[in-house]
Amino acid sequence: MRIHQHPILDFGERKTIRFSYNGQTLEGLEGDTIASALHAHGVKKLSESIHLKRPRGFYCAIGNCASCNMVVNGEPNVRTCITPLEDGMDVRLQEGKGRIR
Amino acid sequence: MKHVEVLIIGAGPAGLSAADVLLEAGAEVALIDRSDRPGGQLTKQTHMFFGSQEHYASKRGIEILHVLYDKIKDHPRLHMFSETTVAGLYPDRVVACVSGQRYFTIQADIIIVATGASEKSLPFENNDLPGVYAAGAVQTLMNVYGVKPGDKVLMVGSGNIGLIVAYQLMQAGVKVPVLVEAAKTISGYHVHASKIRRLGVDIRMRTSIKRALGTDHVEGAQIWQLDARWQGIAGTEETIEVDTICLAVGLSPLTELLQQLGAEVIYINELGGHVPRLNEKFETTVEGVYACGDVAGIEEASSAMIAGKIAGLEAALKQGYALEDAQARQAALHTSLKTLRSGPHGEKIRKGHARLGART
Amino acid sequence: MIEKTGVPTRQDVLEQFPERIVLVKPKAIIECYKEIPCNPCSTSCPFDAIHIPEDINIRPVIDFDACTGCGICVYQCPGLAITVMQVKADKVIMKIPYEFTPLPQVGAQRNVLDRTGSVITKGTILKVQTSPVQEKTALIHIEIDSAFLYDAITIEVTHG
């Protein structure tokens, strides 16, 4: 899902960032948010709704709507559309409200 | 508690323009933005702007951002707070900020609210499926992060955002077979519509989305025609094979902070929702608190830049800075804003502001 | 029509063209059908051939005597609404704005599209202009059969 060629933009060489998604190791690129890195791998479902367990993806991409909340390094309700991806991050699908440990 | 002379919330086109004017006047400015990069909508606007030279016409939004930000970024009187969210506005212009795990407060003589807007959604079956995205969000995903939303997109809405994002999807190598619009006519600039039509996008009026198809993510969309009362016509359903549905159905001004502070806001449909009542100086009903850009009514980024300059200039005058030709500059800026709002596409904005002005 | 589909009527299109004889020299064809606040076509023209009054919402008016068909307005127009057309015997040389990648190769045959996006003919790419002042809007020169003068508007996009 990466854009390799673009008429206007040059994304340049970006460093690879390794992170974990539901226990699986994935690679993102420097400058990615968690949600953009996941989307580049075709991962669109980021959480499950609180009552009906319906799949949820991102919607606004500006940290406004909370549709992209995931559990990151054990912390629930992280807005992944605006949280920069970091090396070694543990990212997990969020079920319901998430539990604060 | 820290004190700053002027605090601007939002480093988009309006906030950056206001900061520029204020720094030039001699003020000390704190510019706060929740994103890790300044620019707001400009960060993803790869298209050329309209207007005239004073509105950076023919320049791409991403280039305009460089022009605006490069001019102020090293200024000794600018305090830039990025990745910082304003969590609350309190009496005496006390601003509560959160940055990561840190909480702090700043007291300001003047606050300029340039928080922009957020995208609206649309009610239809399965509108919560992953793959149903706001058009501006898709623009961010593609143009800031370099990731495609999918391979084939249904665009809903024919305003400038819908038309422009459809074009930018194609520039990223994504197919856009159809664009639907519930109204009778295209609401954005016709040149944008022609630009995508000639590349094969089927533009359909009086048509909307009935439901998204798929279980875990979008696997298709069902569209249908609408009657004169905006109701779907049974029997006209058509299934379109797409993996993404983009909603370009308008924006709402982000006025929560202003409301928290007790500034008067009024619901004006033509301006996108609740907007602050402003005087001719762009000051809200709370003294020393100004608003400019989309938070004061949804329009083009060109208008937001001019509005930011007006608010910045007024704030500088209120702080007592002696500005050369202040009156002439104000007059020129108001004329410029009026020009952008005249013509057939400015009708909604004009109507909205007329209604806002008439409400007492 | 254009307000419902994005496609101008035949009449709309013909009204933007000068008499055919004028097109022995290249001329800009401006398809800006509705008032929008915009004037770079006018301010960028080195020959003062495109006029927009002080109210920038007024549609541009072109002086075909002054226009040299240089193509500057083609890549300056934020709406990508301008092309340059020249009739040479039974051929038309058109210059179009192009913002897709990869750029076409000189000498290549490419599908030419009409205003509805339908393929109407093939054209030969004569030149691909990409100077820094164009800020990433390429100017593509294409040769097509003159029968398509009033129909051709762009080339089909091919990716990779």
Short mmCIF file of C-alpha atoms in Angstrom, two decimals, chain C:
data_model
loop_
_atom_site.label_atom_id
_atom_site.label_comp_id
_atom_site.label_asym_id
_atom_site.label_seq_id
_atom_site.Cartn_x
_atom_site.Cartn_y
_atom_site.Cartn_z
CA MET C 1 -24.32 20.23 -18.11
CA ILE C 2 -20.92 21.00 -16.65
CA GLU C 3 -22.53 21.66 -13.28
CA LYS C 4 -23.87 18.12 -13.20
CA THR C 5 -21.16 16.06 -14.88
CA GLY C 6 -18.01 18.16 -15.12
CA VAL C 7 -18.31 18.00 -18.90
CA PRO C 8 -18.88 21.29 -20.77
CA THR C 9 -21.32 21.34 -23.69
CA ARG C 10 -20.04 21.36 -27.25
CA GLN C 11 -21.23 24.95 -27.52
CA ASP C 12 -19.30 25.93 -24.38
CA VAL C 13 -16.13 24.41 -25.81
CA LEU C 14 -16.46 25.97 -29.26
CA GLU C 15 -16.93 29.40 -27.73
CA GLN C 16 -13.43 29.23 -26.23
CA PHE C 17 -11.76 28.65 -29.59
CA PRO C 18 -10.81 31.36 -32.07
CA GLU C 19 -11.53 30.88 -35.76
CA ARG C 20 -9.62 27.90 -37.07
CA ILE C 21 -7.35 30.06 -39.26
CA VAL C 22 -6.02 31.81 -36.15
CA LEU C 23 -4.72 28.46 -34.91
CA VAL C 24 -1.99 28.27 -37.54
CA LYS C 25 -0.12 29.78 -34.63
CA PRO C 26 -0.41 28.20 -31.16
CA LYS C 27 -3.05 29.77 -28.91
CA ALA C 28 -4.22 29.17 -25.36
CA ILE C 29 -7.71 27.74 -24.99
CA ILE C 30 -9.10 28.66 -21.59
CA GLU C 31 -11.87 26.48 -20.21
CA CYS C 32 -12.76 28.38 -17.08
CA TYR C 33 -16.54 28.28 -17.27
CA LYS C 34 -17.58 29.57 -13.91
CA GLU C 35 -16.55 32.55 -11.80
CA ILE C 36 -13.99 31.62 -9.14
CA PRO C 37 -11.64 33.97 -7.27
CA CYS C 38 -8.48 33.34 -9.28
CA ASN C 39 -6.14 35.21 -11.62
CA PRO C 40 -2.69 33.59 -12.12
CA CYS C 41 -3.36 32.95 -15.83
CA SER C 42 -3.58 36.68 -16.25
CA THR C 43 -0.72 37.76 -13.97
CA SER C 44 1.66 35.10 -15.29
CA CYS C 45 1.19 35.97 -18.97
CA PRO C 46 4.33 37.74 -20.25
CA PHE C 47 2.40 39.11 -23.24
CA ASP C 48 -0.54 40.58 -21.31
CA ALA C 49 -2.86 38.47 -23.41
CA ILE C 50 -5.23 37.28 -20.65
CA HIS C 51 -7.37 39.82 -18.91
CA ILE C 52 -9.10 39.61 -15.54
CA PRO C 53 -10.29 42.86 -13.98
CA GLU C 54 -9.67 43.92 -10.39
CA ASP C 55 -12.47 41.63 -9.21
CA ILE C 56 -10.66 38.34 -9.68
CA ASN C 57 -13.95 36.46 -9.76
CA ILE C 58 -14.55 37.67 -13.31
CA ARG C 59 -13.74 35.02 -15.92
CA PRO C 60 -10.57 35.49 -17.99
CA VAL C 61 -10.79 36.99 -21.47
CA ILE C 62 -8.03 36.15 -23.92
CA ASP C 63 -6.66 38.36 -26.66
CA PHE C 64 -5.71 35.88 -29.38
CA ASP C 65 -3.67 38.55 -31.21
CA ALA C 66 -1.38 38.92 -28.21
CA CYS C 67 -1.25 35.23 -27.19
CA THR C 68 1.85 33.43 -28.45
CA GLY C 69 0.82 30.00 -27.16
CA CYS C 70 3.92 29.87 -24.95
CA GLY C 71 2.15 27.64 -22.41
CA ILE C 72 3.09 29.46 -19.21
CA CYS C 73 -0.57 29.87 -18.22
CA VAL C 74 -1.09 26.14 -18.82
CA TYR C 75 1.04 25.12 -15.86
CA GLN C 76 0.21 28.21 -13.79
CA CYS C 77 -3.54 27.55 -13.84
CA PRO C 78 -4.49 25.91 -10.50
CA GLY C 79 -7.55 24.39 -12.17
CA LEU C 80 -5.55 22.82 -15.01
CA ALA C 81 -8.17 24.37 -17.26
CA ILE C 82 -5.94 25.66 -20.07
CA THR C 83 -4.46 23.92 -23.10
CA VAL C 84 -2.60 25.29 -26.13
CA MET C 85 -3.75 24.27 -29.60
CA GLN C 86 -2.11 24.73 -32.98
CA VAL C 87 -3.30 23.40 -36.34
CA LYS C 88 -0.54 22.28 -38.69
CA ALA C 89 -2.01 20.99 -41.96
CA ASP C 90 -3.90 17.83 -41.00
CA LYS C 91 -2.38 17.66 -37.54
CA VAL C 92 -2.99 19.41 -34.26
CA ILE C 93 -0.18 20.09 -31.81
CA MET C 94 -1.56 20.39 -28.32
CA LYS C 95 0.15 21.32 -25.08
CA ILE C 96 -1.45 19.98 -21.93
CA PRO C 97 -0.66 20.12 -18.21
CA TYR C 98 0.25 16.73 -16.73
CA GLU C 99 0.70 15.82 -13.07
CA PHE C 100 1.13 12.05 -13.10
CA THR C 101 4.05 9.73 -12.94
CA PRO C 102 5.80 8.33 -14.86
CA LEU C 103 5.91 11.06 -17.48
CA PRO C 104 5.35 9.91 -21.05
CA GLN C 105 8.37 9.22 -23.26
CA VAL C 106 9.02 11.41 -26.28
CA GLY C 107 8.00 9.51 -29.41
CA ALA C 108 5.54 7.28 -27.55
CA GLN C 109 2.01 6.73 -28.81
CA ARG C 110 -0.54 7.48 -26.12
CA ASN C 111 -4.30 7.25 -25.90
CA VAL C 112 -5.90 10.66 -26.15
CA LEU C 113 -9.05 11.36 -24.13
CA ASP C 114 -12.02 13.64 -24.63
CA ARG C 115 -13.72 15.65 -21.88
CA THR C 116 -15.72 12.63 -20.71
CA GLY C 117 -12.62 10.47 -20.35
CA SER C 118 -13.28 8.34 -23.45
CA VAL C 119 -10.37 7.30 -25.66
CA ILE C 120 -10.86 9.02 -29.02
CA THR C 121 -7.54 8.57 -30.83
CA LYS C 122 -3.84 8.04 -30.38
CA GLY C 123 -1.33 10.86 -30.21
CA THR C 124 2.44 11.07 -30.51
CA ILE C 125 4.36 12.65 -27.66
CA LEU C 126 6.58 15.36 -29.17
CA LYS C 127 8.06 16.98 -26.11
CA VAL C 128 7.94 16.76 -22.32
CA GLN C 129 8.69 20.07 -20.63
CA THR C 130 9.60 20.05 -16.93
CA SER C 131 11.54 23.12 -15.85
CA PRO C 132 11.79 24.06 -12.15
CA VAL C 133 9.55 27.12 -12.65
CA GLN C 134 6.73 24.76 -13.59
CA GLU C 135 6.74 23.43 -10.02
CA LYS C 136 5.97 19.84 -10.96
CA THR C 137 3.24 20.47 -13.50
CA ALA C 138 4.72 19.05 -16.71
CA LEU C 139 3.82 20.46 -20.10
CA ILE C 140 3.31 17.67 -22.64
CA HIS C 141 3.32 18.43 -26.37
CA ILE C 142 1.25 15.92 -28.34
CA GLU C 143 0.54 15.56 -32.05
CA ILE C 144 -2.89 14.28 -33.00
CA ASP C 145 -5.09 14.15 -36.10
CA SER C 146 -6.71 17.54 -36.69
CA ALA C 147 -10.16 15.93 -36.75
CA PHE C 148 -9.98 15.84 -32.94
CA LEU C 149 -9.19 19.53 -32.42
CA TYR C 150 -12.35 20.26 -30.46
CA ASP C 151 -12.51 16.92 -28.63
CA ALA C 152 -9.02 16.12 -27.40
CA ILE C 153 -8.25 17.37 -23.91
CA THR C 154 -5.67 15.10 -22.26
CA ILE C 155 -3.88 11.75 -22.44
CA GLU C 156 -4.72 8.58 -20.58
CA VAL C 157 -2.76 8.12 -17.36
CA THR C 158 -0.62 5.02 -17.16
CA HIS C 159 1.09 4.02 -13.95
CA GLY C 160 4.44 2.26 -14.11
#
